[in-house]
Coordinates of C-alpha atoms in Angstrom, one line a residue:
M1 CA 35.6 31.7 1.9
I2 CA 35.6 28.0 0.9
T3 CA 32.9 25.7 2.3
T4 CA 33.3 22.0 2.2
F5 CA 30.3 19.6 2.3
R6 CA 30.6 16.3 4.1
G7 CA 28.2 13.4 4.7
R8 CA 24.5 14.1 4.4
S9 CA 24.9 17.7 3.2
A10 CA 26.9 16.6 0.2
R11 CA 24.4 13.9 -0.7
A12 CA 21.5 16.3 -0.3
L13 CA 23.2 18.8 -2.6
A14 CA 23.8 16.1 -5.2
V15 CA 20.2 15.0 -5.1
C16 CA 19.0 18.6 -5.5
A17 CA 21.3 19.2 -8.4
L18 CA 20.3 15.9 -10.2
S19 CA 16.6 16.7 -9.7
A20 CA 17.0 20.2 -11.1
A21 CA 18.9 18.8 -14.1
L22 CA 16.2 16.3 -14.8
V23 CA 13.4 18.8 -14.5
A24 CA 15.2 21.3 -16.7
G25 CA 16.5 19.3 -19.6
G26 CA 16.2 15.6 -19.0
S27 CA 12.4 15.3 -18.6
A28 CA 12.0 14.1 -22.2
A29 CA 14.4 11.3 -21.6
V30 CA 12.6 10.3 -18.4
S31 CA 9.1 10.4 -19.9
A32 CA 10.1 8.5 -23.0
A33 CA 11.2 5.5 -21.0
P34 CA 8.7 2.6 -21.4
T35 CA 6.7 1.5 -18.4
P36 CA 7.3 -2.0 -17.3
T37 CA 4.5 -4.5 -18.1
P38 CA 3.3 -6.4 -15.0
K39 CA 4.1 -10.1 -14.9
P40 CA 1.1 -12.4 -15.2
S41 CA 1.5 -13.4 -11.6
M42 CA 1.3 -9.8 -10.5
T43 CA -2.0 -9.1 -12.3
H44 CA -5.2 -9.2 -10.4
R45 CA -7.5 -12.0 -11.3
A46 CA -11.2 -12.0 -10.4
A47 CA -12.1 -14.7 -7.9
S48 CA -14.3 -17.5 -9.2
V49 CA -15.4 -21.0 -8.1
T50 CA -17.0 -23.9 -10.0
V51 CA -19.1 -26.8 -8.7
K52 CA -20.3 -30.2 -10.0
A53 CA -22.5 -32.7 -8.2
S54 CA -22.1 -36.4 -8.5
P55 CA -24.5 -38.1 -8.8
T56 CA -27.2 -35.6 -9.8
T57 CA -30.0 -38.1 -8.9
V58 CA -30.0 -39.9 -5.5
K59 CA -32.3 -41.5 -3.1
A60 CA -33.1 -39.6 0.1
G61 CA -30.4 -39.9 2.6
H62 CA -27.7 -41.0 0.1
Q63 CA -24.5 -39.1 -0.3
V64 CA -23.9 -36.5 -3.0
R65 CA -20.3 -35.3 -3.6
F66 CA -19.7 -31.7 -4.8
T67 CA -16.3 -31.0 -6.4
G68 CA -14.9 -28.0 -8.2
R69 CA -12.0 -25.6 -8.7
T70 CA -11.2 -22.1 -7.8
A71 CA -9.3 -19.2 -9.4
G72 CA -8.0 -16.1 -7.7
I73 CA -8.7 -17.7 -4.2
P74 CA -5.8 -18.6 -1.9
V75 CA -5.1 -22.2 -0.9
G76 CA -6.6 -22.8 2.6
A77 CA -9.6 -20.6 2.1
S78 CA -12.9 -22.0 3.5
V79 CA -15.4 -23.5 1.1
R80 CA -19.0 -23.7 2.3
L81 CA -22.0 -25.5 0.8
Q82 CA -25.2 -23.7 0.5
H83 CA -28.8 -24.9 -0.2
E84 CA -31.7 -22.9 -1.5
T85 CA -34.9 -23.1 0.6
N86 CA -37.9 -20.9 -0.3
G87 CA -35.8 -18.6 -2.4
K88 CA -33.1 -18.0 0.2
W89 CA -29.7 -19.5 0.4
T90 CA -28.8 -21.2 3.7
T91 CA -25.3 -22.3 4.6
L92 CA -25.0 -26.0 5.6
K93 CA -22.7 -27.3 8.3
T94 CA -20.4 -29.1 5.8
S95 CA -17.3 -27.2 4.8
T96 CA -13.7 -27.8 3.5
M97 CA -10.7 -25.8 2.4
V98 CA -9.2 -25.1 -1.0
K99 CA -6.4 -27.6 -1.6
K100 CA -3.1 -27.2 -3.4
G101 CA -4.0 -27.1 -7.1
N102 CA -7.1 -25.0 -6.3
S103 CA -9.6 -27.9 -5.9
Y104 CA -12.0 -28.8 -3.2
A105 CA -14.6 -31.6 -2.5
L106 CA -17.6 -31.6 -0.2
T107 CA -20.3 -34.2 0.6
T108 CA -23.9 -34.0 2.0
R109 CA -26.8 -36.4 2.4
P110 CA -30.0 -34.6 1.2
T111 CA -33.3 -35.9 2.8
A112 CA -35.9 -33.6 1.3
K113 CA -37.3 -35.1 -1.9
G114 CA -37.6 -33.2 -5.1
M115 CA -35.3 -30.9 -7.0
Q116 CA -32.7 -29.4 -4.7
H117 CA -30.5 -26.5 -5.6
Y118 CA -27.0 -26.1 -4.2
R119 CA -24.0 -23.8 -4.7
V120 CA -20.6 -23.3 -3.0
M121 CA -19.4 -20.1 -1.4
V122 CA -15.8 -19.0 -0.8
G123 CA -15.8 -15.6 1.1
K124 CA -18.1 -13.4 -1.0
T125 CA -17.6 -15.4 -4.2
H126 CA -20.2 -18.1 -5.0
S127 CA -20.5 -20.7 -7.8
S128 CA -23.4 -21.2 -10.2
T129 CA -26.3 -23.3 -9.0
V130 CA -26.3 -27.1 -9.5
T131 CA -29.5 -29.2 -9.2
V132 CA -29.7 -32.5 -7.5
T133 CA -32.9 -34.6 -7.8
V134 CA -33.7 -36.5 -4.6
Q135 CA -36.1 -39.4 -4.9

């Protein structure tokens, strides 16, 4: 009796035969193939954010501008300014978004005199601390 295979049955049989051949004799050829190296755009970069204050010494109530760049953070992500008070970081009302080119700019008008510590936060990533002297 002769049986003919059509459609899916023929494909399934071909896949099984090919798999058996690879397992039996072709495994060395398969394992020797080099693994592709990921492109730089495909590798995961750790998120980071920088901050600079200008000016670093101001009179109370005058404007301070905070600028910086991000890496590994998407354009449009929310950037929040934080201020250290009694050892705790509080988020201020001023915010912006990461622009094309991975940059941002924020401003605030500090009123408390003395050395004030600020940082920016994007998601769970925060910058290093920058100090502004308010006179």
